[in-house]
Amino acid sequence: MKTGATRLTAVATAAQPDIHARLEGVTRIYPPRAGHGEVHALGPISLDLRAGEFFSVVGPSGCGKSTLLDVLSGLAVPSAGTVEFEGKPVRGEVPDGVGVVFQEDASFPWLTVEDNVSFGLRRSGVDGTETKRRVDFAIGFMGLRDFRRAYPSQLSGGMRQRVCIARTLVLQPRLILLDEPFGALDQQTRLLMGDELLRLWRETSATVLLITHALDEANLLSDRIGVMSARPGRFIEIVETGWPRERDSRLAERPDFGAVTARLWSYLRAESMQALGQGSMAR
Ligand SMILES: Nc1ncnc2c1ncn2[C@@H]1O[C@H](COP(=O)(O)OP(=O)(O)OP(=O)(O)O)[C@@H](O)[C@H]1O
Ligand SMILES: [Mg+2]
């Protein structure tokens, strides 16, 4: 993880001091298909992700959050606008240094946990000793030590999701994009995994963009939270939490914690109703 952090510092002190990734005027329109008209899913949306920050995105279901992640990661090409990572254009493929954890379980059913986690490393030519070191760390980090030789079909949904997170972590990304990574976990495990993610974020100096439905989770984990409108998703507000970098789930006990969650909900309430087709109820 040290190498990634050093490279990140070098990039951050170059021409653009603070900006690690940038979306400018990005829209994504899905073309008409099988009886459906085109879907304007996202934007226009702009965002400067600061080097080393923890940024979360919240928004109503179907507002374009996963689409935002697809575009930022390079997996989808925007219909308009530009995406940059470390000062270089992103278009059509995931740049080196970017790691993605998808909303749906993307583990390979024919590979064991261990082989799922090492898959990307073996393809990128990292040597055996280093691969083993990183895989051992990621499997331990995700609490999967007892299941390293199990197949995904032998795991719970939450455990499969943890395999996918481990698979991304071993690549030591400088920008980590996570789409609802804790969606399949119970509340307690979710809190503990959030603490672990914070620890990893601090230790690696990676920039993190997390998509989540849980407002308290966004509050607890983030430096900034982008609140999205109903589709087509745009940022209606960006909330700075002001929390210290050294933080964990005990932050929720602070008296001012609830006020931030309440603020997020006040921005989201009308948008969520609109997304459910109940715009009139929100007034
Ligand atoms: N491949 C696709 N083809 C056509 N429309 C799509 C496609 N993917 C997403 N959409 C549409 O784009 C809109 C945004 O979808 P997206 O998955 O980005 O939302 P989301 O905010 O991630 O939702 P959720 O919170 O439920 O995960 C939706 O209306 C969806 O139906
Ligand atoms: Mg989604």
Coordinates of C-alpha atoms and ligand atoms in Angstrom, one line a residue:
M1 CA 0.0 0.0 0.0
K2 CA 3.0 2.3 0.6
T3 CA 3.9 2.5 -3.1
G4 CA 0.4 3.7 -4.0
A5 CA 0.5 6.4 -1.3
T6 CA 3.9 7.7 -2.5
R7 CA 2.7 7.8 -6.1
L8 CA -0.4 9.6 -5.1
T9 CA 1.6 12.3 -3.3
A10 CA 3.7 12.8 -6.4
V11 CA 0.6 13.2 -8.6
A12 CA -1.1 15.5 -6.1
T13 CA 1.8 17.9 -5.9
A14 CA 2.1 18.1 -9.7
A15 CA 0.1 20.5 -11.8
Q16 CA -3.2 20.1 -10.0
P17 CA -2.5 20.2 -6.3
D18 CA -5.7 18.8 -4.9
I19 CA -7.9 17.1 -7.6
H20 CA -7.5 13.4 -8.0
A21 CA -10.5 12.8 -10.3
R22 CA -12.8 15.1 -12.1
L23 CA -16.2 14.9 -13.8
E24 CA -17.1 17.9 -15.9
G25 CA -20.6 18.3 -17.4
V26 CA -21.1 14.6 -17.6
T27 CA -24.4 13.1 -18.8
R28 CA -25.3 9.5 -19.6
I29 CA -28.3 8.7 -21.8
Y30 CA -29.1 5.1 -22.4
P31 CA -30.4 4.6 -26.0
P32 CA -33.9 3.3 -26.7
R33 CA -34.3 -0.4 -26.5
A34 CA -37.0 -3.1 -26.8
G35 CA -40.1 -0.9 -26.6
H36 CA -38.5 1.6 -24.1
G37 CA -37.5 5.1 -25.1
E38 CA -34.1 6.5 -24.2
V39 CA -33.3 6.9 -20.5
H40 CA -31.6 10.1 -19.4
A41 CA -30.0 8.5 -16.3
L42 CA -27.4 11.1 -15.2
G43 CA -26.4 14.7 -15.3
P44 CA -25.2 17.1 -16.4
I45 CA -23.0 16.5 -13.3
S46 CA -19.6 17.9 -12.3
L47 CA -17.4 16.8 -9.4
D48 CA -13.8 17.4 -8.2
L49 CA -12.7 14.5 -6.0
R50 CA -9.9 15.8 -3.8
A51 CA -6.8 13.6 -3.3
G52 CA -7.2 11.4 -0.3
E53 CA -10.8 12.4 0.6
F54 CA -13.6 10.0 1.6
F55 CA -16.6 11.1 -0.5
S56 CA -20.0 9.4 -0.4
V57 CA -22.9 9.6 -2.7
V58 CA -26.5 9.3 -1.6
G59 CA -29.6 9.6 -3.7
P60 CA -33.0 7.9 -4.4
S61 CA -33.1 4.5 -6.0
G62 CA -32.7 4.7 -9.8
C63 CA -31.3 8.3 -9.7
G64 CA -28.1 7.3 -11.6
K65 CA -25.6 6.5 -8.8
S66 CA -24.3 3.2 -10.3
T67 CA -24.3 5.0 -13.7
L68 CA -22.1 7.7 -12.1
L69 CA -19.7 5.0 -10.9
D70 CA -19.6 3.3 -14.3
V71 CA -18.7 6.6 -16.0
L72 CA -16.1 7.6 -13.4
S73 CA -14.4 4.2 -13.5
G74 CA -14.2 4.3 -17.3
L75 CA -16.5 1.3 -17.8
A76 CA -19.1 3.4 -19.5
V77 CA -18.5 6.3 -21.8
P78 CA -20.4 9.5 -21.0
S79 CA -22.9 10.8 -23.6
A80 CA -21.5 14.3 -23.0
G81 CA -18.8 15.8 -20.8
T82 CA -15.4 14.6 -19.7
V83 CA -13.8 12.4 -17.0
E84 CA -10.3 12.7 -15.7
F85 CA -8.2 10.6 -13.3
E86 CA -4.8 12.0 -12.2
G87 CA -5.0 14.6 -14.9
K88 CA -5.5 12.1 -17.8
P89 CA -8.8 11.5 -19.7
V90 CA -10.8 8.4 -18.8
R91 CA -12.8 6.8 -21.6
G92 CA -13.8 3.2 -22.1
E93 CA -11.4 1.4 -19.8
V94 CA -10.6 1.3 -16.1
P95 CA -7.3 3.2 -15.6
D96 CA -4.4 1.6 -13.7
G97 CA -4.8 2.8 -10.1
V98 CA -8.6 2.7 -10.0
G99 CA -10.4 -0.2 -8.2
V100 CA -14.1 -0.9 -8.4
V101 CA -16.4 -2.9 -6.2
F102 CA -19.8 -3.3 -8.0
Q103 CA -23.2 -3.3 -6.5
E104 CA -24.0 -6.8 -7.6
D105 CA -22.0 -9.8 -6.6
A106 CA -19.3 -10.2 -9.2
S107 CA -17.3 -13.1 -7.7
F108 CA -16.4 -15.9 -10.1
P109 CA -18.4 -19.0 -9.1
W110 CA -15.9 -21.4 -10.5
L111 CA -13.0 -20.1 -8.4
T112 CA -12.3 -20.5 -4.7
V113 CA -12.2 -17.4 -2.4
E114 CA -8.4 -17.4 -2.6
D115 CA -8.4 -17.7 -6.4
N116 CA -11.1 -15.0 -6.7
V117 CA -9.0 -12.6 -4.6
S118 CA -5.7 -13.3 -6.5
F119 CA -7.3 -13.3 -9.9
G120 CA -6.4 -9.7 -10.9
L121 CA -2.9 -9.9 -9.4
R122 CA -2.0 -13.0 -11.4
R123 CA -3.2 -11.3 -14.6
S124 CA -1.2 -8.2 -13.9
G125 CA 2.1 -10.1 -13.5
V126 CA 2.8 -9.5 -9.8
D127 CA 5.2 -12.2 -8.5
G128 CA 4.1 -15.2 -6.4
T129 CA 5.5 -14.1 -3.1
E130 CA 4.0 -10.6 -3.3
T131 CA 0.7 -12.1 -4.5
K132 CA 0.5 -14.4 -1.5
R133 CA 1.3 -11.6 0.9
R134 CA -1.4 -9.3 -0.5
V135 CA -4.0 -12.1 -0.7
D136 CA -3.3 -13.2 2.9
F137 CA -3.7 -9.6 4.1
A138 CA -6.9 -9.0 2.1
I139 CA -8.5 -12.3 3.2
G140 CA -7.7 -11.6 6.8
F141 CA -8.8 -8.0 6.5
M142 CA -12.2 -9.1 5.2
G143 CA -12.6 -11.9 7.9
L144 CA -12.5 -14.7 5.3
R145 CA -9.6 -16.7 6.7
D146 CA -11.6 -19.8 7.4
F147 CA -13.2 -19.8 4.0
R148 CA -10.2 -19.3 1.7
R149 CA -10.8 -22.6 -0.1
A150 CA -14.6 -22.3 -0.2
Y151 CA -16.5 -21.5 -3.4
P152 CA -18.9 -18.5 -3.6
S153 CA -21.9 -20.9 -3.7
Q154 CA -20.9 -22.0 -0.2
L155 CA -20.9 -18.4 1.2
S156 CA -23.6 -16.0 2.3
G157 CA -24.4 -12.9 0.2
G158 CA -22.5 -10.6 2.6
M159 CA -19.4 -12.9 2.5
R160 CA -19.5 -13.0 -1.3
Q161 CA -19.5 -9.2 -1.3
R162 CA -16.5 -9.2 1.0
V163 CA -14.7 -11.5 -1.5
C164 CA -15.3 -8.8 -4.1
I165 CA -13.9 -6.1 -1.8
A166 CA -10.8 -8.2 -1.1
R167 CA -10.3 -8.8 -4.8
T168 CA -10.2 -5.0 -5.3
L169 CA -8.0 -4.2 -2.3
V170 CA -5.2 -6.5 -3.4
L171 CA -4.7 -4.3 -6.4
Q172 CA -3.8 -1.4 -4.0
P173 CA -5.9 1.1 -5.9
R174 CA -5.2 4.9 -5.4
L175 CA -8.9 5.6 -6.1
I176 CA -11.4 3.1 -4.7
L177 CA -15.0 3.2 -6.1
L178 CA -17.5 1.2 -4.0
D179 CA -21.2 0.7 -5.0
E180 CA -23.2 -0.3 -2.0
P181 CA -20.5 -2.7 -0.8
F182 CA -22.2 -3.4 2.6
G183 CA -25.7 -3.7 1.2
A184 CA -26.0 -7.4 2.0
L185 CA -24.5 -7.1 5.5
D186 CA -26.3 -6.9 8.9
Q187 CA -26.1 -3.6 10.8
Q188 CA -23.4 -4.8 13.2
T189 CA -21.1 -6.2 10.5
R190 CA -21.8 -3.1 8.5
L191 CA -20.5 -0.8 11.3
L192 CA -17.4 -2.9 11.8
M193 CA -16.6 -3.1 8.1
G194 CA -17.1 0.7 8.0
D195 CA -14.5 1.1 10.7
E196 CA -12.1 -1.2 8.8
L197 CA -12.7 0.7 5.6
L198 CA -11.9 4.0 7.5
R199 CA -8.7 2.4 8.8
L200 CA -7.7 1.2 5.3
W201 CA -8.4 4.7 3.9
R202 CA -6.2 6.3 6.5
E203 CA -3.4 3.9 6.1
T204 CA -3.2 3.9 2.3
S205 CA -4.1 7.6 1.7
A206 CA -6.4 6.4 -1.1
T207 CA -9.2 8.5 -2.4
V208 CA -12.6 6.7 -1.8
L209 CA -15.9 7.2 -3.5
L210 CA -18.7 5.2 -1.8
I211 CA -22.3 4.9 -2.9
T212 CA -24.7 4.0 -0.1
H213 CA -28.3 4.1 0.7
A214 CA -27.6 4.4 4.4
L215 CA -27.5 8.1 5.5
D216 CA -25.8 7.4 8.8
E217 CA -23.2 5.3 7.1
A218 CA -22.5 8.2 4.6
N219 CA -22.3 10.6 7.6
L220 CA -20.0 8.4 9.7
L221 CA -17.5 7.5 6.9
S222 CA -17.3 10.7 4.9
D223 CA -15.4 14.0 4.6
R224 CA -18.0 15.1 2.1
I225 CA -21.4 13.7 0.9
G226 CA -22.9 14.4 -2.4
V227 CA -26.7 14.3 -2.3
M228 CA -28.2 13.4 -5.7
S229 CA -31.6 14.5 -7.1
A230 CA -34.1 12.1 -8.6
R231 CA -33.2 10.9 -12.1
P232 CA -31.5 12.3 -14.1
G233 CA -29.2 12.5 -11.1
R234 CA -27.4 15.8 -10.3
F235 CA -25.9 17.0 -7.1
I236 CA -28.4 19.1 -5.2
E237 CA -26.1 19.6 -2.3
I238 CA -22.6 18.7 -1.2
V239 CA -22.3 18.4 2.6
E240 CA -19.0 18.8 4.4
T241 CA -19.1 16.8 7.6
G242 CA -15.9 18.3 9.2
W243 CA -15.2 15.0 11.1
P244 CA -11.6 14.3 12.2
R245 CA -9.6 11.9 10.0
E246 CA -9.1 9.7 13.1
R247 CA -12.7 8.5 13.4
D248 CA -14.7 5.3 13.9
S249 CA -18.3 4.3 14.6
R250 CA -18.2 5.9 18.1
L251 CA -18.6 9.2 16.2
A252 CA -22.3 8.3 16.1
E253 CA -22.5 9.0 19.9
R254 CA -21.6 12.7 19.4
P255 CA -24.5 15.1 19.8
D256 CA -23.8 16.8 16.5
F257 CA -23.8 13.5 14.5
G258 CA -27.6 13.3 14.3
A259 CA -27.9 16.8 12.9
V260 CA -25.8 15.9 9.8
T261 CA -28.0 12.8 9.1
A262 CA -31.1 14.9 9.6
R263 CA -29.7 17.5 7.1
L264 CA -29.1 14.7 4.5
W265 CA -32.6 13.4 4.9
S266 CA -34.1 16.9 4.6
Y267 CA -32.4 17.2 1.2
L268 CA -33.3 13.7 0.1
R269 CA -36.9 13.4 1.3
A270 CA -38.6 15.3 -1.6
E271 CA -36.3 13.7 -4.1
S272 CA -37.0 10.2 -2.9
M273 CA -40.7 10.7 -3.1
Q274 CA -40.4 12.1 -6.6
A275 CA -38.4 9.0 -7.5
L276 CA -41.3 6.8 -6.2
G277 CA -43.7 8.8 -8.4
Q278 CA -45.2 10.6 -5.4
G279 CA -44.0 14.1 -6.1
S280 CA -47.3 15.7 -4.8
M281 CA -46.8 14.1 -1.3
A282 CA -43.4 15.8 -0.9
R283 CA -44.9 19.3 -0.9
Ligands
LIG1 N1 -28.0 -0.6 -19.2 C1 -29.0 0.2 -19.1 N2 -29.9 0.4 -20.1 C2 -30.9 1.2 -20.0 N3 -31.2 1.9 -18.8 C3 -30.4 1.7 -17.8 C4 -29.3 0.9 -17.8 N4 -28.7 0.9 -16.6 C5 -29.4 1.7 -15.8 N5 -30.5 2.2 -16.5 C6 -31.5 3.2 -16.1 O1 -30.8 4.3 -15.6 C7 -31.4 4.9 -14.4 C8 -30.3 4.9 -13.4 O2 -29.9 3.6 -13.0 P1 -28.8 3.4 -11.9 O3 -28.6 1.9 -11.9 O4 -27.6 4.2 -12.2 O5 -29.5 3.9 -10.6 P2 -29.0 3.8 -9.1 O6 -29.1 5.2 -8.5 O7 -27.7 3.1 -9.0 O8 -30.2 2.9 -8.4 P3 -30.1 2.0 -7.1 O9 -30.0 2.9 -5.9 O10 -31.5 1.3 -7.1 O11 -29.0 1.1 -7.2 C9 -32.5 3.9 -14.1 O12 -33.7 4.5 -14.6 C10 -32.2 2.7 -14.9 O13 -33.4 2.0 -15.3
MG2 MG -27.2 1.3 -8.1

